[in-house]
CSV table of N, CA, C and O in Angstrom, one decimal:
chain,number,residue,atom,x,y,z
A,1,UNK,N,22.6,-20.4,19.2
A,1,UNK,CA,22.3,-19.4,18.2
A,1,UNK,C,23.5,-19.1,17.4
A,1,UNK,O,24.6,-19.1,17.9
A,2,UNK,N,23.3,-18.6,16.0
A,2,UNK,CA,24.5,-18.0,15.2
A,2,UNK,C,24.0,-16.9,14.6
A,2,UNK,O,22.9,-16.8,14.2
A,3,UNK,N,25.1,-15.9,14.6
A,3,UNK,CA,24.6,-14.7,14.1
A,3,UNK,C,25.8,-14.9,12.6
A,3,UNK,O,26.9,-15.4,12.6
A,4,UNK,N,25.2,-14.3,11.5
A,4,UNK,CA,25.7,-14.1,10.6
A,4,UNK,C,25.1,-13.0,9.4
A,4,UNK,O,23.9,-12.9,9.2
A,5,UNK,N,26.2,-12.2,8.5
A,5,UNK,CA,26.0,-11.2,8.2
A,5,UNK,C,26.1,-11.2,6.9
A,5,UNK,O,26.7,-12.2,6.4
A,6,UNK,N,25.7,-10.1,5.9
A,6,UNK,CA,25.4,-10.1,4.7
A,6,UNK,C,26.5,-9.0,4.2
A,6,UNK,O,26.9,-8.3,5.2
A,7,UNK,N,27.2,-8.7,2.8
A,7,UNK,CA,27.5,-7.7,1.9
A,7,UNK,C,26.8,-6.4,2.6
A,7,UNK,O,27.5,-5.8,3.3
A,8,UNK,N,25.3,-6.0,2.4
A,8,UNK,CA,24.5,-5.4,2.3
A,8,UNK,C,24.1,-4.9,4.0
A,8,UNK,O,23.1,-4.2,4.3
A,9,UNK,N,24.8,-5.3,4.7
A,9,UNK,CA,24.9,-4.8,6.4
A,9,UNK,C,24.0,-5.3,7.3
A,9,UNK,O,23.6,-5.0,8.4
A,10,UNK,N,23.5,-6.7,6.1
A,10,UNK,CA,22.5,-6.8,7.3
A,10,UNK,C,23.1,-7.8,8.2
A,10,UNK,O,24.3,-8.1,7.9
A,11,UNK,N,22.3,-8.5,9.6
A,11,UNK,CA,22.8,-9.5,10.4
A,11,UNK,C,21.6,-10.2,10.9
A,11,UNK,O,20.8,-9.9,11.7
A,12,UNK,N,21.8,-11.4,10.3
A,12,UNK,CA,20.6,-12.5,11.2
A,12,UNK,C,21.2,-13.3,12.0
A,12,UNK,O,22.3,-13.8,12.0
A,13,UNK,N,19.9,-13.5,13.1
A,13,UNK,CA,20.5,-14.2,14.3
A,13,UNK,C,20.0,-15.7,14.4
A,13,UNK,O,19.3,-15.8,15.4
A,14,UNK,N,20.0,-16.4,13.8
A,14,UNK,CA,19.7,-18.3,13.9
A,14,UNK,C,19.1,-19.1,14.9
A,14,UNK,O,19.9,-20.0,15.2
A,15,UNK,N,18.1,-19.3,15.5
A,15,UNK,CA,18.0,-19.9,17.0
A,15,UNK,C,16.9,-21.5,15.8
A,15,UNK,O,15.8,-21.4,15.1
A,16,UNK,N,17.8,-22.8,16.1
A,16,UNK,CA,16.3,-24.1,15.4
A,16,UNK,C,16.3,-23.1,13.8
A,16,UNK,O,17.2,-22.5,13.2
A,17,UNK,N,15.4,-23.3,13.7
A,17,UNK,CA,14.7,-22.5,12.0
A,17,UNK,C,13.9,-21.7,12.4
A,17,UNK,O,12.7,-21.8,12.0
A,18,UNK,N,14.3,-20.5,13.4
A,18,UNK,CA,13.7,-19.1,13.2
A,18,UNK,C,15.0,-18.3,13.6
A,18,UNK,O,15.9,-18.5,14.4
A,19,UNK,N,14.8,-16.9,12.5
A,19,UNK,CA,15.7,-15.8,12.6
A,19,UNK,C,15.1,-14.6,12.6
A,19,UNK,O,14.1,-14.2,12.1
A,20,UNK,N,16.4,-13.9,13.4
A,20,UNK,CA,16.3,-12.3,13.7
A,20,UNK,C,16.7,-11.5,13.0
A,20,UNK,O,17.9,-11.7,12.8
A,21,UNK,N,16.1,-10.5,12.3
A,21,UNK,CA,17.0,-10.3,11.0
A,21,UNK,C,17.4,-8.4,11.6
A,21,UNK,O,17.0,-8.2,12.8
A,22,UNK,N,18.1,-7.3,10.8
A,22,UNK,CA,18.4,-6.3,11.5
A,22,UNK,C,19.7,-5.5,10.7
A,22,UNK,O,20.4,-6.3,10.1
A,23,UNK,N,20.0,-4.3,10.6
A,23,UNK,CA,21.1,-3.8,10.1
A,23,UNK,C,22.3,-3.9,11.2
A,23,UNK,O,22.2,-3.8,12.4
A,24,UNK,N,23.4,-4.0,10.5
A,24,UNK,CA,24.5,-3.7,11.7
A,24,UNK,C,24.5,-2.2,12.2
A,24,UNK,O,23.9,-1.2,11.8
A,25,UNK,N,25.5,-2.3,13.3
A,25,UNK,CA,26.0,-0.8,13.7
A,25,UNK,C,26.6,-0.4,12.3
A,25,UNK,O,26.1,0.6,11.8
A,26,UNK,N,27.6,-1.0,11.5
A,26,UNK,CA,28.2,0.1,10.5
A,26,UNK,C,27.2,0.5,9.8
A,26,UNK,O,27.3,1.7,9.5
A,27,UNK,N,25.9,-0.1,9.2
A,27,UNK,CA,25.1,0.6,8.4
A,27,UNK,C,24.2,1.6,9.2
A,27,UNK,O,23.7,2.5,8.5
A,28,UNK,N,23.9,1.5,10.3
A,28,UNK,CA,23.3,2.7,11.2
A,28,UNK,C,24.3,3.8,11.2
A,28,UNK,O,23.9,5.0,10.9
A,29,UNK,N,25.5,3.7,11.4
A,29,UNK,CA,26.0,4.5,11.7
A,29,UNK,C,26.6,5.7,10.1
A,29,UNK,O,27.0,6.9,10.1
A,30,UNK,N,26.4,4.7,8.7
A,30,UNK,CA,26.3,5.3,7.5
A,30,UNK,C,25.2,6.1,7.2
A,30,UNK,O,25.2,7.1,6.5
A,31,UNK,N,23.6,5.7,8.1
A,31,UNK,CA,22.6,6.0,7.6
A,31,UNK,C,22.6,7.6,8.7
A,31,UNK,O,22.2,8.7,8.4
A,32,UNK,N,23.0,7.5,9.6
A,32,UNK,CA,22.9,9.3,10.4
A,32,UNK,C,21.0,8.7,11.4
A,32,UNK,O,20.2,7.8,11.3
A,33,UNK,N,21.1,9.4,11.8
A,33,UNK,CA,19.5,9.7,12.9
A,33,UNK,C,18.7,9.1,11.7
A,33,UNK,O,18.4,9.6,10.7
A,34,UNK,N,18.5,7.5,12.2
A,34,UNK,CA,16.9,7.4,11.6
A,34,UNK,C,15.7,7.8,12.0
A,34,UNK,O,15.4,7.9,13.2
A,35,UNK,N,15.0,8.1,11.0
A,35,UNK,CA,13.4,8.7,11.5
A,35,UNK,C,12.2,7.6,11.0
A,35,UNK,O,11.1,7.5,11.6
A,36,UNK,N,12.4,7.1,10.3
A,36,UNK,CA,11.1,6.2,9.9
A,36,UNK,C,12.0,4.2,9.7
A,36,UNK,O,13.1,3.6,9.5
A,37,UNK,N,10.8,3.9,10.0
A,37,UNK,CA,11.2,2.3,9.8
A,37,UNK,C,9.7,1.6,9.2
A,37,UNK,O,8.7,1.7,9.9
A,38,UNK,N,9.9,1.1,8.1
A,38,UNK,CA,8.9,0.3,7.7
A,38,UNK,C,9.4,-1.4,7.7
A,38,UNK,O,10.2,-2.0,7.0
A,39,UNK,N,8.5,-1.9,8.7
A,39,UNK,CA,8.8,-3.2,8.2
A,39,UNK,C,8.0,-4.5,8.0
A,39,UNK,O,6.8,-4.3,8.4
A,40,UNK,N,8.3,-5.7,7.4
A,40,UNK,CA,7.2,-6.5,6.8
A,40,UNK,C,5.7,-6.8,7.6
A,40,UNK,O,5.7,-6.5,8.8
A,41,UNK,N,4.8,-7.2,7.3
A,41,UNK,CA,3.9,-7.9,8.0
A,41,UNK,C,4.0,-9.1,8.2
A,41,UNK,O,4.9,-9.6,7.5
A,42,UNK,N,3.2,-10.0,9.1
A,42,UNK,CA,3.4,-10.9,9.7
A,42,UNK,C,2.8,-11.7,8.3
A,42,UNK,O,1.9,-11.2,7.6
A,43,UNK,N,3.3,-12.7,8.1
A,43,UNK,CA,2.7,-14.0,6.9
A,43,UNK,C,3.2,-13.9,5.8
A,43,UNK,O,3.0,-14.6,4.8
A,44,UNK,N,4.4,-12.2,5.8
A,44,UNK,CA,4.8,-12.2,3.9
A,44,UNK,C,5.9,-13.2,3.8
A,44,UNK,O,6.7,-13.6,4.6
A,45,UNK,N,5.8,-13.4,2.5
A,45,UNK,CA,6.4,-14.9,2.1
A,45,UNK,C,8.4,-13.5,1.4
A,45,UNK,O,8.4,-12.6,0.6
A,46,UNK,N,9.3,-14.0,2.0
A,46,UNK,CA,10.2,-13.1,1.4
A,46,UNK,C,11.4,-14.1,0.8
A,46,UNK,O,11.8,-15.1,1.5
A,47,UNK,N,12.0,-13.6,-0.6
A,47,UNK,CA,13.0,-14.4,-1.0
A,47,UNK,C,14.7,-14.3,-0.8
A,47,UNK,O,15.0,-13.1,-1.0
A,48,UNK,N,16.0,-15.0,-0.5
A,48,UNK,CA,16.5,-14.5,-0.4
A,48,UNK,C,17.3,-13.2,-1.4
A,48,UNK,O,17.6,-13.4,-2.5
A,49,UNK,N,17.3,-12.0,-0.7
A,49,UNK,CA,17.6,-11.0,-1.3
A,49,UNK,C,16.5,-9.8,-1.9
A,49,UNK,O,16.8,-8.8,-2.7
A,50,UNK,N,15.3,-10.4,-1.3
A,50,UNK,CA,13.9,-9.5,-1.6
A,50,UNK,C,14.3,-8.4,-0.8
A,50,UNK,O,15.1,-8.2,0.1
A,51,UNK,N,13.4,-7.5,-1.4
A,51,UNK,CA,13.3,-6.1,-0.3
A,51,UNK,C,12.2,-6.4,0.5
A,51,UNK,O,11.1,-6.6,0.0
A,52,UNK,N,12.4,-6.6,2.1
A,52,UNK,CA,11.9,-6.9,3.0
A,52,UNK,C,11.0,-5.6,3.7
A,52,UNK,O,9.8,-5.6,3.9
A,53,UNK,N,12.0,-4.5,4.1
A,53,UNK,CA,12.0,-3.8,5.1
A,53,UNK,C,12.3,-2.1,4.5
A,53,UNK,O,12.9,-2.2,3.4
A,54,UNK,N,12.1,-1.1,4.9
A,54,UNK,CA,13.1,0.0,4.9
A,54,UNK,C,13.2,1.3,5.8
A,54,UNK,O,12.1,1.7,6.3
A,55,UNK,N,14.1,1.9,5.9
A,55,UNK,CA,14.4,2.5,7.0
A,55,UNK,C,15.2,3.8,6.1
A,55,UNK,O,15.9,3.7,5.2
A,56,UNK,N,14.8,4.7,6.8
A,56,UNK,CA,14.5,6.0,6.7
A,56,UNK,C,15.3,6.9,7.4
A,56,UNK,O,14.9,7.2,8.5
A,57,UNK,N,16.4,7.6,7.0
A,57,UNK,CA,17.3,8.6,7.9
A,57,UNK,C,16.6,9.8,7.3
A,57,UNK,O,15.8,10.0,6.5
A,58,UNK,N,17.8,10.9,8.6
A,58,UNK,CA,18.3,12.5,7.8
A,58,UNK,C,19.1,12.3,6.3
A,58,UNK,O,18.8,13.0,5.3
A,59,UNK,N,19.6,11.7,6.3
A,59,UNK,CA,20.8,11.1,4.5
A,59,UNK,C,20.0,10.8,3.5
A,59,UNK,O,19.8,11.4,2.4
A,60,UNK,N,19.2,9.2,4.1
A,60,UNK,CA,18.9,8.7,2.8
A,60,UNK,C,17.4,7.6,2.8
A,60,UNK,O,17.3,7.0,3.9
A,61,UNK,N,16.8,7.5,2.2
A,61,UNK,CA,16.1,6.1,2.2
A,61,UNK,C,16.7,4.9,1.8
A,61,UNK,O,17.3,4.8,0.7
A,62,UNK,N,16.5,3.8,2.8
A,62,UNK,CA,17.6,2.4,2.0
A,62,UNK,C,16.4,1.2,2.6
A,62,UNK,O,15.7,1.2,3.6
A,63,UNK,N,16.5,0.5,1.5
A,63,UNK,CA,15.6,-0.6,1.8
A,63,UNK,C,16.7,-1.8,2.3
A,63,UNK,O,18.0,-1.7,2.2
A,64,UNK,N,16.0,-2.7,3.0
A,64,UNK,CA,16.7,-3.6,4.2
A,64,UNK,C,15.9,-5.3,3.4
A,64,UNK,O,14.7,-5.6,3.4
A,65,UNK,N,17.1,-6.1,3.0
A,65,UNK,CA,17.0,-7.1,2.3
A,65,UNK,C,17.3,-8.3,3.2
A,65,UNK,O,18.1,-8.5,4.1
A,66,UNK,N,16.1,-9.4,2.6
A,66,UNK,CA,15.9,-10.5,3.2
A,66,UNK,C,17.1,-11.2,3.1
A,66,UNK,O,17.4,-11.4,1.9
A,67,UNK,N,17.8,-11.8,4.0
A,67,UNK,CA,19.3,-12.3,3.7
A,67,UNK,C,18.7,-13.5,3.5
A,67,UNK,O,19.3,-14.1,2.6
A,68,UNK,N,17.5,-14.3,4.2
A,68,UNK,CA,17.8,-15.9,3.5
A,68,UNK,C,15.7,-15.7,3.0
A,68,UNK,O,14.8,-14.9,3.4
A,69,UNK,N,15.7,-16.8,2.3
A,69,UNK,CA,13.9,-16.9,2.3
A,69,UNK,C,13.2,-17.4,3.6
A,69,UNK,O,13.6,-18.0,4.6
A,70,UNK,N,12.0,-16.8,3.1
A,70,UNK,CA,11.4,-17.5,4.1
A,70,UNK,C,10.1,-16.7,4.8
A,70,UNK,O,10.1,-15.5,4.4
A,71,UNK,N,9.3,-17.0,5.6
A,71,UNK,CA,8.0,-16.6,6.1
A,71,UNK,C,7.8,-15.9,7.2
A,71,UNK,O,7.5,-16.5,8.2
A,72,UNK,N,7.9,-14.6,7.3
A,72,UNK,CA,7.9,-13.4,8.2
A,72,UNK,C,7.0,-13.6,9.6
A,72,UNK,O,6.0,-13.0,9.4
A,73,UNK,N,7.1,-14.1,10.5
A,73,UNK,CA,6.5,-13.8,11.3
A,73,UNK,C,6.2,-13.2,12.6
A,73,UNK,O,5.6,-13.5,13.6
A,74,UNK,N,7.1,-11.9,12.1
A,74,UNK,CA,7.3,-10.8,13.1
A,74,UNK,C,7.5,-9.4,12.9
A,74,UNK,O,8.8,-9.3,12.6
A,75,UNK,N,7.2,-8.3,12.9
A,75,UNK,CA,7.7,-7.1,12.5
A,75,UNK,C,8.2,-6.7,13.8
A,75,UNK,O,7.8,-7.1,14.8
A,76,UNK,N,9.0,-5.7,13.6
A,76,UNK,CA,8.9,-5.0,15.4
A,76,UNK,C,7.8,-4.3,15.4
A,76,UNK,O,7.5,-3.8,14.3
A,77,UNK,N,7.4,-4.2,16.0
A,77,UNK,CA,6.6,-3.0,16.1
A,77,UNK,C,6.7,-1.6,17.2
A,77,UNK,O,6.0,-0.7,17.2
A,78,UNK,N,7.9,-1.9,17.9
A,78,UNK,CA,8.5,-1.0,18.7
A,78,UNK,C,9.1,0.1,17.7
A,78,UNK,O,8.8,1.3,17.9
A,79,UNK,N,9.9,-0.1,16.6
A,79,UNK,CA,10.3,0.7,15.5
A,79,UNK,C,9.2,2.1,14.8
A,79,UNK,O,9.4,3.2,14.4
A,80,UNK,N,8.2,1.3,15.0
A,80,UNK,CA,7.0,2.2,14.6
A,80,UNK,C,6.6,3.6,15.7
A,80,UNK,O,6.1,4.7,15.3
A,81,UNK,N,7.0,3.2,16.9
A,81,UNK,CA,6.8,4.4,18.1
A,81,UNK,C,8.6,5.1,18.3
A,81,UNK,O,8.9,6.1,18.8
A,82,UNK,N,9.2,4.3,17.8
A,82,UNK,CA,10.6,4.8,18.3
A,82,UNK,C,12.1,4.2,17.0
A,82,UNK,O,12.8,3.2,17.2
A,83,UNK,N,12.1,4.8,16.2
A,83,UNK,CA,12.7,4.4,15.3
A,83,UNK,C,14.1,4.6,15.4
A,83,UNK,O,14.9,3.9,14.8
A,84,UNK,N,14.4,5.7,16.3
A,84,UNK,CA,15.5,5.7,17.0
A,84,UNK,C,16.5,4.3,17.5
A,84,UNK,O,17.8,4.2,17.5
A,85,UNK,N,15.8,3.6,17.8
A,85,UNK,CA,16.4,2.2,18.6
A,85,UNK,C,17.4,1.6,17.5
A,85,UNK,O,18.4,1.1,17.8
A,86,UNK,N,16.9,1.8,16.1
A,86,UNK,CA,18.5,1.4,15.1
A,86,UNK,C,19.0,1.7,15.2
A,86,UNK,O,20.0,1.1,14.8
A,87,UNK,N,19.4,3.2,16.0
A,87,UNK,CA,21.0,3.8,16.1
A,87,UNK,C,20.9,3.4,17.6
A,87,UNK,O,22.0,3.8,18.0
A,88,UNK,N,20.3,3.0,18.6
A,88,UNK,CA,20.9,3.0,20.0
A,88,UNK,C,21.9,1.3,19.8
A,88,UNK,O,23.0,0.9,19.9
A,89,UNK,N,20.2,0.8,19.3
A,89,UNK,CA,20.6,-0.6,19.5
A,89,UNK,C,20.5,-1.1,18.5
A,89,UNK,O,19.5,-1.7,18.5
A,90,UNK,N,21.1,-1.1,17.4
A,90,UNK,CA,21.3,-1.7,16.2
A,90,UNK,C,21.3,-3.6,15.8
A,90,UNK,O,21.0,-4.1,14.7
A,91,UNK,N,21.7,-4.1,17.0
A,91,UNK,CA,22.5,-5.3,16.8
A,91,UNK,C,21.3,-5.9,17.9
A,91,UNK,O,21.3,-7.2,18.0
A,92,UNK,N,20.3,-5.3,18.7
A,92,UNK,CA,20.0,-6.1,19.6
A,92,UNK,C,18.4,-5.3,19.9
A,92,UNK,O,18.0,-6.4,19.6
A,93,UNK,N,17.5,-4.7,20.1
A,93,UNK,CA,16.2,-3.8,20.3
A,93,UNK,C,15.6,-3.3,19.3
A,93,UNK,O,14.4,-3.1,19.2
A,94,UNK,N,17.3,-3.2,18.1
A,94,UNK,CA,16.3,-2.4,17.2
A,94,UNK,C,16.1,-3.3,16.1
A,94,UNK,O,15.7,-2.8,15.1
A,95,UNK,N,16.3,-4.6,15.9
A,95,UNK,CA,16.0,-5.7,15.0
A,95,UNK,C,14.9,-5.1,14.7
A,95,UNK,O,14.4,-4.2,15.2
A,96,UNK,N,14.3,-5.8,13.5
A,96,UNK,CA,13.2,-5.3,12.3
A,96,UNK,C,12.5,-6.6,11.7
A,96,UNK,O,11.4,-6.7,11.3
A,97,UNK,N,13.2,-7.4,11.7
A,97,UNK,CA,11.4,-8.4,11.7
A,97,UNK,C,12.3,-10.0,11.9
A,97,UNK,O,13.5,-10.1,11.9
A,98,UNK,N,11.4,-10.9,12.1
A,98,UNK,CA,11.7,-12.4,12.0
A,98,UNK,C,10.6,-13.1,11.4
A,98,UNK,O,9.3,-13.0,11.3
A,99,UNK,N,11.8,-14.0,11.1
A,99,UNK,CA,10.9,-15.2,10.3
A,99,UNK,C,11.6,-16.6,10.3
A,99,UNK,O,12.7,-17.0,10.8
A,100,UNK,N,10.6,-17.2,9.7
A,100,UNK,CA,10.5,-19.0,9.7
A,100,UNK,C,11.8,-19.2,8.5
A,100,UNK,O,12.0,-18.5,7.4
A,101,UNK,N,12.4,-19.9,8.9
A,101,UNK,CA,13.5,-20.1,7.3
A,101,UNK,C,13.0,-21.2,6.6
A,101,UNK,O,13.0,-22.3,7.1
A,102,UNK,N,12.6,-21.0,5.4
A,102,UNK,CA,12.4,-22.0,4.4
A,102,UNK,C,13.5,-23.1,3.6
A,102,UNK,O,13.3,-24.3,3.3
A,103,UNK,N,14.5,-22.4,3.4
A,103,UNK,CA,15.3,-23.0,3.2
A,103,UNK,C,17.3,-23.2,3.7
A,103,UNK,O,18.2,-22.9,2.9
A,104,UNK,N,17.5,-23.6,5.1
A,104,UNK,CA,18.6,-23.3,5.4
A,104,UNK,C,19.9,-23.3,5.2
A,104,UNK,O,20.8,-23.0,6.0
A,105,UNK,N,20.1,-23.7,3.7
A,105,UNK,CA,21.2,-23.9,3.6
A,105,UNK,C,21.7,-22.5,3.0
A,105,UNK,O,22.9,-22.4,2.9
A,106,UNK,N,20.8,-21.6,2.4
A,106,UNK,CA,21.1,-19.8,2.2
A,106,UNK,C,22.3,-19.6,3.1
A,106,UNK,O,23.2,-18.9,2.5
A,107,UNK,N,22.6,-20.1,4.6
A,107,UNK,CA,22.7,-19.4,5.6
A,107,UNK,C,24.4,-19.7,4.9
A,107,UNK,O,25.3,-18.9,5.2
A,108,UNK,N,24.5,-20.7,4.2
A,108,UNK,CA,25.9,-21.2,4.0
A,108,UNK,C,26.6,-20.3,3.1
A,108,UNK,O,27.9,-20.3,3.1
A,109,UNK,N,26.0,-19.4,2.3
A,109,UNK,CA,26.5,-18.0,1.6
A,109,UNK,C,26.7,-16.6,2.3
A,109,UNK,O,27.0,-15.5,1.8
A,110,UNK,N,26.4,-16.9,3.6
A,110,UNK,CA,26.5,-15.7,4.7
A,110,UNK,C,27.7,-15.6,5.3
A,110,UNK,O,28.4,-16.6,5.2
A,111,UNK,N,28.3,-14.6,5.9
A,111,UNK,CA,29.5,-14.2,6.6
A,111,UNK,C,29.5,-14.5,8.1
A,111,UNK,O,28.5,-14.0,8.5
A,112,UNK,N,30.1,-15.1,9.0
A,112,UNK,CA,30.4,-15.3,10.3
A,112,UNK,C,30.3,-13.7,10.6
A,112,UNK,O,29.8,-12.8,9.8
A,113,UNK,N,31.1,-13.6,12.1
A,113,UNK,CA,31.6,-12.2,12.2
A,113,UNK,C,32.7,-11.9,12.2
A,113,UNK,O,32.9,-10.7,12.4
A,114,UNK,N,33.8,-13.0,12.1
A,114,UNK,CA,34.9,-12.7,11.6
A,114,UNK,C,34.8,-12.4,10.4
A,114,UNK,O,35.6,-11.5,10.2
A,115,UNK,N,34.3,-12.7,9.3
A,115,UNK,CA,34.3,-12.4,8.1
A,115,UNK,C,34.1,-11.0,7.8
A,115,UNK,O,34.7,-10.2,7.1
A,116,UNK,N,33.2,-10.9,8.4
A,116,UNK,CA,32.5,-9.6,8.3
A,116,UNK,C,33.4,-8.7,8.5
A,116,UNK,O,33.5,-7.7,7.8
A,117,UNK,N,34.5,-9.1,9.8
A,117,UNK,CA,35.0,-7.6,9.9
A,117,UNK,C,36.2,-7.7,9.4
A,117,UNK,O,36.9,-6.8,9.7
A,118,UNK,N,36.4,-8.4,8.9
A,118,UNK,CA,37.8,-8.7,7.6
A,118,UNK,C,36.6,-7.9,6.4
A,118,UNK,O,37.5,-7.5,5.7
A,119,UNK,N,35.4,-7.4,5.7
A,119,UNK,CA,34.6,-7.5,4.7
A,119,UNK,C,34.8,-5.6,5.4
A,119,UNK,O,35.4,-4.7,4.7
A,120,UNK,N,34.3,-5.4,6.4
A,120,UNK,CA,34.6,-4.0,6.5
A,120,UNK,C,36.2,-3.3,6.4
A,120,UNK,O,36.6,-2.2,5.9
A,121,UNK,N,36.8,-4.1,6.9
A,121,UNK,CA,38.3,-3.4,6.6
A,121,UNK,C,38.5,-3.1,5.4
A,121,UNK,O,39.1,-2.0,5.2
A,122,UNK,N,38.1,-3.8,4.2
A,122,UNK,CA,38.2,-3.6,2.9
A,122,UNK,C,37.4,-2.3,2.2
A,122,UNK,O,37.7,-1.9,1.1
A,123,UNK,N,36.2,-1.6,3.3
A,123,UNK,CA,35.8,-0.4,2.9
A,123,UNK,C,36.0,1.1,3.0
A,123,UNK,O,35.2,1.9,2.5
């Protein structure tokens, strides 16, 4: 598996051609106590950089963007009873949906996680 990360905080996790998609800890921890999480249904066709998902704090409403294309075949649905789990487990329980990748070579404009945390120092 590879995990790799977006500008926009998100982090997908790579296993063959299906991924986990999900906010990091630094963007949970921007957004304060989430309360609401909406996320895709199973079969939506999403592009890279579509608004996929969104999630809901005390702060702010922020929609949660598809880092590569491709065909949803998972929402959490644990988010829906406990939306909390973005701030426990941001990186791992509280993921927010998966899908099929349509086209993998997207993944090649994404950040490692060294990048990433060279991309946060800069903030």
């Amino acid at each position: 598996m590879s995990r790799y990360f977006t500008d926009e905080h998100e982090w997908i996790e790579v296993d063959g051609d299906t991924a986990t998609v999900g906010i990091t800890d630094y963007a949970q921890e921007q957004l304060g106590d989430v309360v609401f999480v909406e996320v895709p249904e199973a079969d939506k066709q999403v592009g890279k950089g579509d608004d996929a998902a969104v999630v809901e704090s005390v702060k702010a409403a922020s929609d949660v963007y598809a880092p590569v294309s491709g065909s949803v075949t998972e929402g959490n649905a644990a988010l829906a009873d406990d939306p909390a789990l973005v701030n426990s487990d941001p990186e791992g329980a509280g993921w927010f949906f998966r899908l099929t990748l349509s086209d993998p070579s997207e993944l090649e404009g994404l950040m490692d996680e060294a990048a990433y945390k060279e991309f946060l120092a800069t903030l």
